[in-house]
Coordinates of C-alpha atoms and ligand atoms in Angstrom, one line a residue:
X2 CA 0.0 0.0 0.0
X3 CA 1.4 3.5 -0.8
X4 CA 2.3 5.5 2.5
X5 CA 0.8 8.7 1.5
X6 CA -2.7 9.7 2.2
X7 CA -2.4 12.1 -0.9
X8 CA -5.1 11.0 -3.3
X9 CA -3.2 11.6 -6.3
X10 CA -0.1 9.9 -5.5
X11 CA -2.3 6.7 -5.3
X12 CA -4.1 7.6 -8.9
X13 CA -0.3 7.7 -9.6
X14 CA 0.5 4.1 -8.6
X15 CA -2.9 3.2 -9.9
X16 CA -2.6 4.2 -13.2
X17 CA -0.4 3.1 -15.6
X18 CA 1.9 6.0 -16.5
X19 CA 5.1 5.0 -14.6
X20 CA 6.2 8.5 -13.0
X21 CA 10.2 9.5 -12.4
X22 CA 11.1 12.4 -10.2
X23 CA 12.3 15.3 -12.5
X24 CA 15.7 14.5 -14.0
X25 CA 18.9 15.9 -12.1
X26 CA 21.2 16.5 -15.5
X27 CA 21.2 19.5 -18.0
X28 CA 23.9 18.3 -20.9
X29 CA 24.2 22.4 -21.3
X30 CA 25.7 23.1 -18.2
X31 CA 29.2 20.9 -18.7
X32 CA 31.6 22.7 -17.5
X33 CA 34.5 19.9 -18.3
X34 CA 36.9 18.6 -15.6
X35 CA 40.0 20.5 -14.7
X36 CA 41.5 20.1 -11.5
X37 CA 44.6 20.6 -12.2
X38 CA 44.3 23.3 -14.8
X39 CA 45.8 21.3 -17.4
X40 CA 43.9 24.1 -19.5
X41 CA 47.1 26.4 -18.7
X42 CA 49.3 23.7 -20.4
X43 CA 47.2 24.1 -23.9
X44 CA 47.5 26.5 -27.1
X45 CA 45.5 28.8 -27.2
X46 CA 44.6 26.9 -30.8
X47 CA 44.2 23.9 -29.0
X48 CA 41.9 25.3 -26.7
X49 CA 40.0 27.5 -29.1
X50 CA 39.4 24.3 -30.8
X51 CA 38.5 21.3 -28.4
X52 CA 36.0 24.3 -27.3
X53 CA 34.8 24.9 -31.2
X54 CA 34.2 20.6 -30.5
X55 CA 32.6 20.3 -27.3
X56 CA 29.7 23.1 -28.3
X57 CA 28.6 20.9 -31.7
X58 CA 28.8 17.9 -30.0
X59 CA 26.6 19.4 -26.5
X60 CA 24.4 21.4 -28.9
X61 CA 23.8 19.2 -32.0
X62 CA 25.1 15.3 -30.8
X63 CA 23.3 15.0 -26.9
X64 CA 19.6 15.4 -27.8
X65 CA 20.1 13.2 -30.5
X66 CA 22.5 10.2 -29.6
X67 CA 20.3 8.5 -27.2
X68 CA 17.8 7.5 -29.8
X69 CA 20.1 6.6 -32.5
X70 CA 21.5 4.0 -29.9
X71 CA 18.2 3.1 -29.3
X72 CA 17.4 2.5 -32.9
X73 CA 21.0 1.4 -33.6
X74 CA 21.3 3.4 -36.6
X75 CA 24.6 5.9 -37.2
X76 CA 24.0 9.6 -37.8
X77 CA 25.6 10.0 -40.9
X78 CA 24.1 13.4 -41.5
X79 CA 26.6 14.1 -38.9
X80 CA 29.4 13.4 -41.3
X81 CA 29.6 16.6 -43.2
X82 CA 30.1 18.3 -40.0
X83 CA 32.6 16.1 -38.9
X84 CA 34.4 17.0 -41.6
X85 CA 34.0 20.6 -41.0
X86 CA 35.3 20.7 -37.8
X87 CA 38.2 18.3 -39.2
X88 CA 37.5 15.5 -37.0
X89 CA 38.6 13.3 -40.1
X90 CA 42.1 13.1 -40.5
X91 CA 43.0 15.8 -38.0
X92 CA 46.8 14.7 -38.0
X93 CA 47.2 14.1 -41.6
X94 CA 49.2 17.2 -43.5
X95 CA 46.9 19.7 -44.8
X96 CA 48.0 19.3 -48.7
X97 CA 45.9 15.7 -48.3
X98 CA 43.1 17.4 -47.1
X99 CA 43.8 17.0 -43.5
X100 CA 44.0 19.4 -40.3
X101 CA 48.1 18.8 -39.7
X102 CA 47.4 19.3 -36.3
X103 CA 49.4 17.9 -33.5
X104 CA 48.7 14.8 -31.1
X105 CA 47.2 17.1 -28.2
X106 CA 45.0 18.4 -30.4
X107 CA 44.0 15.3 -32.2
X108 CA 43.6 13.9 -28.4
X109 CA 41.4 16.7 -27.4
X110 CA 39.0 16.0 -30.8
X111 CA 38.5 12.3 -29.9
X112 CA 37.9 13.8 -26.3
X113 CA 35.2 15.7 -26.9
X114 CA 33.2 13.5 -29.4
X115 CA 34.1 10.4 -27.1
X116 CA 32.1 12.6 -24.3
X117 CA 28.9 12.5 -26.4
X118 CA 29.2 8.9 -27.3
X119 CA 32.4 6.4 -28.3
X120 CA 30.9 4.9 -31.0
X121 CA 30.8 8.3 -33.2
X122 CA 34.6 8.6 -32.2
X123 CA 35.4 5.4 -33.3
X124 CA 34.1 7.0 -36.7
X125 CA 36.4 9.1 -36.5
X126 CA 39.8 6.9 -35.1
X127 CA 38.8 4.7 -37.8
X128 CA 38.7 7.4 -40.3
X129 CA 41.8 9.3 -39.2
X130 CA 44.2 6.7 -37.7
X131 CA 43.4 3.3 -39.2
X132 CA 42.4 4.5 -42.7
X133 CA 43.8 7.6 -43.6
X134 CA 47.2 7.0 -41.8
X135 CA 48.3 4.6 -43.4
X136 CA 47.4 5.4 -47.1
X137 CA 49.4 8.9 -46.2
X138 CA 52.2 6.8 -44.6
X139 CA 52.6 3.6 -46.3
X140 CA 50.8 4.8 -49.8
X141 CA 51.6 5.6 -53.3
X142 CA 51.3 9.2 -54.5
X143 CA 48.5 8.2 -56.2
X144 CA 46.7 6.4 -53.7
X145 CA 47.0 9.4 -51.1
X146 CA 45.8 11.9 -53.9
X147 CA 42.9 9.8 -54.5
X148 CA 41.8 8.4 -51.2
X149 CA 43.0 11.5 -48.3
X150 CA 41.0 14.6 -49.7
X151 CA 37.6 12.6 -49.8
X152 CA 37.9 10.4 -46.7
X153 CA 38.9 14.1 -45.0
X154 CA 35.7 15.6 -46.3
X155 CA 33.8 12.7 -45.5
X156 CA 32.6 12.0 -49.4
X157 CA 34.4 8.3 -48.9
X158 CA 34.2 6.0 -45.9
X159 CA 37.0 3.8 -45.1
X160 CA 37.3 0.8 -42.8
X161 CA 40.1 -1.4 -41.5
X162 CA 40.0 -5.1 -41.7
X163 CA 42.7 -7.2 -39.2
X164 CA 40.5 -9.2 -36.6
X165 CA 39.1 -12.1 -38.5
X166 CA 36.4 -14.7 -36.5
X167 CA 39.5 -17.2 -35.4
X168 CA 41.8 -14.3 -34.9
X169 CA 41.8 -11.1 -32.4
X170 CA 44.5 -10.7 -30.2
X171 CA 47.2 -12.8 -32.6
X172 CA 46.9 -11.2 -35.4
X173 CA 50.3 -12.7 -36.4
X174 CA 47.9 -15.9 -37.1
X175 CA 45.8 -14.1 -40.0
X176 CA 44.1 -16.5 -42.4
X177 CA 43.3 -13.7 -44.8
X178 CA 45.9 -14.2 -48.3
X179 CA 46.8 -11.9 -50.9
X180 CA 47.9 -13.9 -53.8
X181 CA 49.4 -12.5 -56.8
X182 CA 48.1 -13.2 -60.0
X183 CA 49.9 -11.2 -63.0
X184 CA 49.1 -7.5 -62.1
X185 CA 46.5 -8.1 -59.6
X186 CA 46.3 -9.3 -56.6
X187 CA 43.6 -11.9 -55.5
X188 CA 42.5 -11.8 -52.2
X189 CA 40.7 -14.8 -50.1
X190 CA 39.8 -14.1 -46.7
X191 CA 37.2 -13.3 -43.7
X192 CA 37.4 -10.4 -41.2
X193 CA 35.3 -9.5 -38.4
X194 CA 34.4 -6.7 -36.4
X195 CA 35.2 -4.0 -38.9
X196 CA 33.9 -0.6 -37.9
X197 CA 32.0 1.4 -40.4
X198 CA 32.3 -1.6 -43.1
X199 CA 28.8 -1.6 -44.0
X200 CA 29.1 2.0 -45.1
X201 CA 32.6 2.0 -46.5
X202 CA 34.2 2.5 -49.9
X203 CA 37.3 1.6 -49.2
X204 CA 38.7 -1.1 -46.7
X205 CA 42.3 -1.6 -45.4
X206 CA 42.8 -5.3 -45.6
X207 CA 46.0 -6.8 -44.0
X208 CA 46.5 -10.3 -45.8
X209 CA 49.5 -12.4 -46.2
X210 CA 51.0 -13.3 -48.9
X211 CA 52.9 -16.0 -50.8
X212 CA 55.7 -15.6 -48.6
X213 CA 53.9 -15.3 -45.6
X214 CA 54.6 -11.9 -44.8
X215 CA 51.9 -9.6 -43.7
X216 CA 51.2 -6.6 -46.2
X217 CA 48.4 -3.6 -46.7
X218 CA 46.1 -3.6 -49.6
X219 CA 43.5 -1.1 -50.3
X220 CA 40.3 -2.6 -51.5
X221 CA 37.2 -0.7 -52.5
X222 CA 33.8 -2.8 -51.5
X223 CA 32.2 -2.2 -54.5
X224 CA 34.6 -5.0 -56.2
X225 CA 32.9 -8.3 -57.3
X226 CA 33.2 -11.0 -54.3
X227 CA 33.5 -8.2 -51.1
X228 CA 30.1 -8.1 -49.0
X229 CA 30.3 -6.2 -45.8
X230 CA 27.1 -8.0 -43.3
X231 CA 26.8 -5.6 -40.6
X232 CA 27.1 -7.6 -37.4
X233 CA 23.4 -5.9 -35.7
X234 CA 23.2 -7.8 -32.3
X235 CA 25.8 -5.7 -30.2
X236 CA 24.9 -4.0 -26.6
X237 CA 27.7 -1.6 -27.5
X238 CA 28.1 1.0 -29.6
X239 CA 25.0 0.7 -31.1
X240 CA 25.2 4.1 -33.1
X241 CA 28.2 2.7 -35.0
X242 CA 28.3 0.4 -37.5
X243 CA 30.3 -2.6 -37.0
X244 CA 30.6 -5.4 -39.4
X245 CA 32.1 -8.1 -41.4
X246 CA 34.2 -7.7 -44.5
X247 CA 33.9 -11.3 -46.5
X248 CA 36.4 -11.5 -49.2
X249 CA 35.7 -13.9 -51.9
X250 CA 38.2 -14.1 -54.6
X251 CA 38.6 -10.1 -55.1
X252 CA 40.9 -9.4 -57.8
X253 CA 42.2 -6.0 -57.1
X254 CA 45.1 -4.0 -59.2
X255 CA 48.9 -4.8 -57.9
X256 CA 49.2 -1.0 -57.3
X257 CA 46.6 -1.1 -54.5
X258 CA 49.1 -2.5 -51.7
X259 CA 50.4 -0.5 -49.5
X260 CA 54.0 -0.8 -50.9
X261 CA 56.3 1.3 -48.3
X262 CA 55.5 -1.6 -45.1
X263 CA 55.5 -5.2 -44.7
X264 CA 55.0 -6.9 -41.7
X265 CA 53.4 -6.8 -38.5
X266 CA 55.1 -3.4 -37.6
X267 CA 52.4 -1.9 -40.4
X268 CA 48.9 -2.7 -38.8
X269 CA 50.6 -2.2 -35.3
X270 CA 51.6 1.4 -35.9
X271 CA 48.8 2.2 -37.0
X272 CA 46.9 1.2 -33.8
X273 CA 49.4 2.9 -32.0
X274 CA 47.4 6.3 -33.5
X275 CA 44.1 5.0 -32.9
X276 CA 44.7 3.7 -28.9
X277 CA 46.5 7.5 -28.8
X278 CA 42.9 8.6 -29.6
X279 CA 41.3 6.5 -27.4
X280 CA 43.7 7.0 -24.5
X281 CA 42.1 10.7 -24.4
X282 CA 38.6 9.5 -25.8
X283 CA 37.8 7.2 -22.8
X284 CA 38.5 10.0 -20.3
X285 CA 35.9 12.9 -22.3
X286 CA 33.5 9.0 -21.3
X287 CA 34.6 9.2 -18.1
X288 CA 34.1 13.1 -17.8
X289 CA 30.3 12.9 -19.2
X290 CA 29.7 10.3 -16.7
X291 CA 31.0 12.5 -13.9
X292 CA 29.2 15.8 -14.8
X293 CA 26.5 13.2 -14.7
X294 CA 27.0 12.1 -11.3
X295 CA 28.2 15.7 -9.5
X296 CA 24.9 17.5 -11.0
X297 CA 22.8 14.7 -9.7
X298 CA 24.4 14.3 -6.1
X299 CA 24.8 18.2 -5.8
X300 CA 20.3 18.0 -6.4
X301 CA 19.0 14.7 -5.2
X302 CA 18.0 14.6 -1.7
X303 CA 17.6 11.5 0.7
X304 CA 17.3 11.5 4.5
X305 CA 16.5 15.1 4.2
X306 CA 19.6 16.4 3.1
X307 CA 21.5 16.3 -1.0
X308 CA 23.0 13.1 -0.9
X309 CA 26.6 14.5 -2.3
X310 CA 27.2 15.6 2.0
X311 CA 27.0 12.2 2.8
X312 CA 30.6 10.8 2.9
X313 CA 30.3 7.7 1.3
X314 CA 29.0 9.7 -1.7
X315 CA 32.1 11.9 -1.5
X316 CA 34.1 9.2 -1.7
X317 CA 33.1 8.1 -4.7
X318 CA 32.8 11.4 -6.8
X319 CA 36.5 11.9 -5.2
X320 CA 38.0 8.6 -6.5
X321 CA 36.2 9.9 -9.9
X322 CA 38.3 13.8 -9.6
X323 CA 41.3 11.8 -8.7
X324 CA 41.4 9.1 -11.2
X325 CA 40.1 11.6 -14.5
X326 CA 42.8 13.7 -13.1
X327 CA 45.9 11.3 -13.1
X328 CA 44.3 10.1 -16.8
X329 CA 44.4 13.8 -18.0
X330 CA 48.0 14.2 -16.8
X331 CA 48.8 10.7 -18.2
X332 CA 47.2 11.9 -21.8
X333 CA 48.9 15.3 -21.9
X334 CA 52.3 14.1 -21.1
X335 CA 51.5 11.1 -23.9
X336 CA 50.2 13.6 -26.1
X337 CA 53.7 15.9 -25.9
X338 CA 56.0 12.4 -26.2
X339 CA 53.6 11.8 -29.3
X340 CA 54.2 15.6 -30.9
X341 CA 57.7 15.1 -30.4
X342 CA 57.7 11.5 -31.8
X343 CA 59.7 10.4 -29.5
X344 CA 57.0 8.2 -27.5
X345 CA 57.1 4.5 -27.6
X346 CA 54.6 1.8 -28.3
X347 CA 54.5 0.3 -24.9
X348 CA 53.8 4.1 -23.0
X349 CA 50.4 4.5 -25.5
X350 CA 49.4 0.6 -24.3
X351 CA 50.3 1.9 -20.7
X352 CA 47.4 4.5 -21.5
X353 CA 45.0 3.1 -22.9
X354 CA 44.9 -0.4 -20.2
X355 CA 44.7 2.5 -17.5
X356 CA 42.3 5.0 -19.4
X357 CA 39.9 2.5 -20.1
X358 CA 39.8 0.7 -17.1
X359 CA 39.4 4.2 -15.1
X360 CA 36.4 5.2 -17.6
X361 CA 34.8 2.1 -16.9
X362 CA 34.9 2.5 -13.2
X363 CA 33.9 6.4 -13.2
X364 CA 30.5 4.7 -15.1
X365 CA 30.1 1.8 -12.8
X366 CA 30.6 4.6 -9.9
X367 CA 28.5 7.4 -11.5
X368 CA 25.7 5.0 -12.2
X369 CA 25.4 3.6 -8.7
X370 CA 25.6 6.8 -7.3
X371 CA 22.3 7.7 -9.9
X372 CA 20.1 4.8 -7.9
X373 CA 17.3 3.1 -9.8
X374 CA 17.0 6.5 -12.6
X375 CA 21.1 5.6 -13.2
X376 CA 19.7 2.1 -15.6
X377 CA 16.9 4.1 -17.6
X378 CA 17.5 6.4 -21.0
X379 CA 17.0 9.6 -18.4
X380 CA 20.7 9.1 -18.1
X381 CA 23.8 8.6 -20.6
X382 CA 25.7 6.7 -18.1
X383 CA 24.6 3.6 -18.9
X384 CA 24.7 4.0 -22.7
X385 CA 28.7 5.1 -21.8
X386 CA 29.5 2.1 -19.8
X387 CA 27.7 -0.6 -22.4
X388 CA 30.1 1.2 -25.0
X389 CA 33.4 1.0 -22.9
X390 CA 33.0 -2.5 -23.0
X391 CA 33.9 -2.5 -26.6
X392 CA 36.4 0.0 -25.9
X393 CA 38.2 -1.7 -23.6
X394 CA 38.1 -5.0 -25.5
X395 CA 39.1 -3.2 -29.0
X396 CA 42.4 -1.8 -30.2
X397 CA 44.1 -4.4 -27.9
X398 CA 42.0 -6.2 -24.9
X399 CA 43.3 -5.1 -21.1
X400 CA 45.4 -8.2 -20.5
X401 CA 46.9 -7.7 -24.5
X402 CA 48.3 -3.9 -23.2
X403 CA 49.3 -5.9 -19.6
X404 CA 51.5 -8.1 -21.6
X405 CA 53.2 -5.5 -23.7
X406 CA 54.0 -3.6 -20.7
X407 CA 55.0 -6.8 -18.8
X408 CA 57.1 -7.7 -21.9
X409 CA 58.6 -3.9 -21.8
X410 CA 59.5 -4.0 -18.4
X411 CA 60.7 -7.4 -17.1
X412 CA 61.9 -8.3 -21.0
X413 CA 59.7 -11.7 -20.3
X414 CA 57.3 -12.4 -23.3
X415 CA 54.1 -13.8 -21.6
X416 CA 52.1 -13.9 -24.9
X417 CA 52.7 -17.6 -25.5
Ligands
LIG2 P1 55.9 -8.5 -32.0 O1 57.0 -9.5 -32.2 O2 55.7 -7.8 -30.7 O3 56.1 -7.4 -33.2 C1 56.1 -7.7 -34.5 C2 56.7 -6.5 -35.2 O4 55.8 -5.4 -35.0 C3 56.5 -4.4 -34.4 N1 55.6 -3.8 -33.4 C4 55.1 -2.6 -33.5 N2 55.3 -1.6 -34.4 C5 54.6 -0.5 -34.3 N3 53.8 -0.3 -33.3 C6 53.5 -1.2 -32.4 N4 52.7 -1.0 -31.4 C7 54.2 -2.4 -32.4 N5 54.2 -3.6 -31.7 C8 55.1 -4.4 -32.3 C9 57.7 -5.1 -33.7 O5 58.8 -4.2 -33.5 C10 58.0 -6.1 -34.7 O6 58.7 -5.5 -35.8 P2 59.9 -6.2 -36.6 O7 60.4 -5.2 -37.6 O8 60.9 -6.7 -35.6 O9 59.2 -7.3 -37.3 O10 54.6 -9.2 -32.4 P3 53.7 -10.3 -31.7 O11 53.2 -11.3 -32.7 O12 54.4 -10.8 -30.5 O13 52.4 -9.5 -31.3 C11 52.4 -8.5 -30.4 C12 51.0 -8.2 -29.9 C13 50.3 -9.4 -29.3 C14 51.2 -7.1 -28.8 C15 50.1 -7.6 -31.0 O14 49.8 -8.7 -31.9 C16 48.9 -6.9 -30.6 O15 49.0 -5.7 -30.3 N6 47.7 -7.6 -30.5 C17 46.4 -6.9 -30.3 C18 45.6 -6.9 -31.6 C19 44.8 -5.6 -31.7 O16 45.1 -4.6 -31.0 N7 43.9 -5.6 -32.6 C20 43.2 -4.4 -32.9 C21 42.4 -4.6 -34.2 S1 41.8 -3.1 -34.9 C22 40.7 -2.5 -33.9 O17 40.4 -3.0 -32.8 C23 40.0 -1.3 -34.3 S2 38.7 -0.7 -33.3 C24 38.5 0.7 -34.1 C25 37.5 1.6 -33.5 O18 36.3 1.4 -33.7 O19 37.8 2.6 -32.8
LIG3 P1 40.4 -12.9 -28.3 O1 41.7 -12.5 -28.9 O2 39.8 -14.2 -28.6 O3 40.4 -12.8 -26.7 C1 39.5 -13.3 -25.8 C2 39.9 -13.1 -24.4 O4 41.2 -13.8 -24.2 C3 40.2 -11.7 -24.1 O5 39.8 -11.4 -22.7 C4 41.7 -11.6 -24.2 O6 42.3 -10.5 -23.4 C5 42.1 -12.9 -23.7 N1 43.5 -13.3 -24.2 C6 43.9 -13.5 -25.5 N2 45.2 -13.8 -25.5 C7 45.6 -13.8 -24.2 C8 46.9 -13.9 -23.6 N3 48.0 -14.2 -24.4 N4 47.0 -13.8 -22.3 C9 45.9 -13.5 -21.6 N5 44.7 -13.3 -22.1 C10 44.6 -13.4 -23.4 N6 39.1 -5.1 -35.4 C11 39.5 -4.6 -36.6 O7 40.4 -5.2 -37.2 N7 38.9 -3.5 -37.1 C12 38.0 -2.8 -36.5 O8 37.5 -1.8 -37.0 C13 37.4 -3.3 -35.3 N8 36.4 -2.7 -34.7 C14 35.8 -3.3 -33.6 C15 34.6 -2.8 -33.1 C16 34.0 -3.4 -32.0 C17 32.7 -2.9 -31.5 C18 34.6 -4.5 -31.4 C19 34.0 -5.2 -30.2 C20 35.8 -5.0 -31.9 C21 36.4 -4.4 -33.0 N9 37.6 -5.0 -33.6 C22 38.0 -4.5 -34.7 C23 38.1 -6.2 -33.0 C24 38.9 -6.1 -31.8 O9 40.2 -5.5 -32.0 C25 39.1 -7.5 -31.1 O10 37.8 -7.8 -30.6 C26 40.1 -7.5 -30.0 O11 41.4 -7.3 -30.6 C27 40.1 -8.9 -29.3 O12 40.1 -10.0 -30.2 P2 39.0 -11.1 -30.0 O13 37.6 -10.5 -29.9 O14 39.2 -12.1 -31.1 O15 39.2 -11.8 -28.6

């Protein structure tokens, strides 16, 4: 029986409208997290910029993300704008079409659409890092001039094929073969979990070939025997598309490998530029889910007082300030190592094992700290935290980053 003698508050429970106290978040008022006025470290440019990102994103991203992930479609009428604020390709030299910006400010990009919702950045990190980098870096004159303007300006899609169903953290173990057949190349193979495949016109596949040596190839999907089925059951980033890239006999032209690498070295550097991204992309997660939780615990009242002067409540939204702080420090420091190109592999895997793993506890935190409203749609946080499980998993799983950093630092490979 309901305890008050209000007559309406038992039509309430009567009827069947379920009713929800007025929500405690208002996306406008982010503020961002800076506790340690890493802001005074920035350029101005840099600044002026990840602030140019964070106002599309709040103003035209937030009322609209929460359905498409509903709906599991992708807003691609978001792409144009993408482009404009040169979230595609934001490293690559201007002459391709790119931003030629440096690593803090291609970290504070991913940031800020990661904040709205990771799948959208891995649009971009797919775009930028495992597409366009290495057609600029490992590419043909020709190939740059007619791939980088248009992936840039978001006219052509691109994906990046090296997990296949029996292979993910191994990729050493591809299946996938490039064989060469006068001047073409045939291809034979199966990949999985491609991001953006479905809507791509151009796929980086890494195959071996006769010699069993791993090498790039740029395939466009509209060649006879390439079908891209989008993989539709995922829980997580359900406003991306993720799919499968089935390659059956594709006869491409010789000149469509990616003729300046061969080896493992080639997909592997360019995941070091996409776990860069997400290194900084993960935190703007983390930071949404805090604003979440601070506005919430600063409003919501229990036991006749707002629940954020209760201690155990402090104690969480102060492990959040602390841990998002350490992770900002950790991604600006990255970030100058990566302008200077002197950073290593192994620091970016440091990272993106501790950014991740910190993102997912700041949702797991935030969305206790929400109650019962923290599982509905009334909230992002749980949106955030289904997507993190694919971000932690992707780009190299936790205990794949423990191992290279174990390797690094005892010299002891515990792969195998
Ligand atoms: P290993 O012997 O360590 O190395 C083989 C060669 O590669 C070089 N190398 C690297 N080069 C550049 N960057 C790196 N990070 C590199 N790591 C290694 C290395 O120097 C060597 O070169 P060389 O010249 O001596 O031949 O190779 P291994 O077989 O022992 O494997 C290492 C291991 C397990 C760490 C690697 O296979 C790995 O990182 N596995 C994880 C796989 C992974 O991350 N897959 C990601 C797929 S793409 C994706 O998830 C996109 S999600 C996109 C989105 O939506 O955002
Ligand atoms: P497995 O490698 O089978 O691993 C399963 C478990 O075993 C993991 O917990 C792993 O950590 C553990 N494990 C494996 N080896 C060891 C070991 N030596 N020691 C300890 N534990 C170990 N790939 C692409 O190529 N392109 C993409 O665009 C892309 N996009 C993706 C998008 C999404 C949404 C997802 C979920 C994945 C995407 N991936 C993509 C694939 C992703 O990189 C792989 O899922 C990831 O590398 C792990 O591979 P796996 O799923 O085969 O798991």
């Amino acid at each position: 029986m309901p305890e008050s003698s209000d007559p309406s508050a038992i039509a309430d429970v009567t009827s069947s409208r379920a009713t929800a106290p007025p929500q405690t978040w208002d996306p406008s008022a982010f503020e961002g997290l800076d506790y340690y006025a890493i802001d005074e470290l920035l350029s101005d440019e840099a600044r002026t910029i990840r602030d140019e990102v964070r106002a599309f994103m709040t103003a035209e991203v937030s009322p609209i993300i929460e359905e498409h992930a509903e709906n599991e479609t992708f807003p691609d009428h978001l792409i144009p704008d993408f482009a404009g604020l040169g979230l595609l390709g934001p490293k690559v030299p201007e002459e391709y079409g790119g931003g030629g910006h440096d690593s803090i400010v291609y970290g504070l990009m991913m940031q800020e659409v990661e904040r709205i919702d990771s799948g959208l950045r891995s649009f971009c990190s797919v775009t930028g890092s495992l597409v366009m980098y290495p057609i600029w870096k490992y590419g043909s004159e020709e190939q740059k001039q007619r791939w980088l303007p248009s992936l840039a300006a978001g006219e052509a899609i691109g994906c990046f094929g090296l997990t296949e169903p029996y292979v993910g953290s191994n990729p050493s173990d591809m299946r996938t073969t490039a064989r060469r057949d006068g001047d073409s190349f045939i291809i034979d193979g199966h990949k999985r979990w491609s991001t953006n495949a479905s809507i791509a016109d151009v796929a980086v596949i890494w195959a071996k070939t006769e010699d069993d040596t791993i090498r790039g190839f740029l395939v466009e999907t509209d060649r006879d025997g390439v079908s891209t089925p989008t993989i539709d059951d995922t829980l997580s980033l359900r406003a991306a598309v993720t799919s499968e890239v089935v390659l059956d006999n594709v006869r491409i032209p010789a000149g469509n490998i990616l003729s300046e690498v061969s080896g493992l070295k080639g997909p592997l550097s360019c995941l070091n530029q996409a776990r860069y991204g997400i290194c900084w992309g993960a935190i703007g997660a983390a930071m949404a889910c805090f604003d979440v939780a601070q506005q919430h615990v600063t409003n919501r009242e229990q036991f006749g007082r707002k629940i954020g002067g209760f201690q155990l409540v402090q104690e969480r939204i102060v492990e959040m300030v602390q841990e998002i702080t350490k992770a900002q420090l950790l991604n600006w420091r990255l970030g100058t190592l990566m302008t200077a190109g002197t950073v290593r592999p192994q620091q970016v895997s440091l990272a993106k094992r501790n950014n991740c793993r910190v993102a997912l506890d700041v949702a797991r935190s935030a969305r206790q700290l929400l109650g019962g409203n923290g599982v509905t749609k009334m909230y992002p946080v749980m949106r955030h935290m289904a997507n993190l499980e694919s971000v932690v998993t992707y780009e190299g799983t936790h205990e794949i980053h423990t191992l290279i950093v174990g390797r690094d630092v005892t010299g002891e490979n515990a792969f195998t």
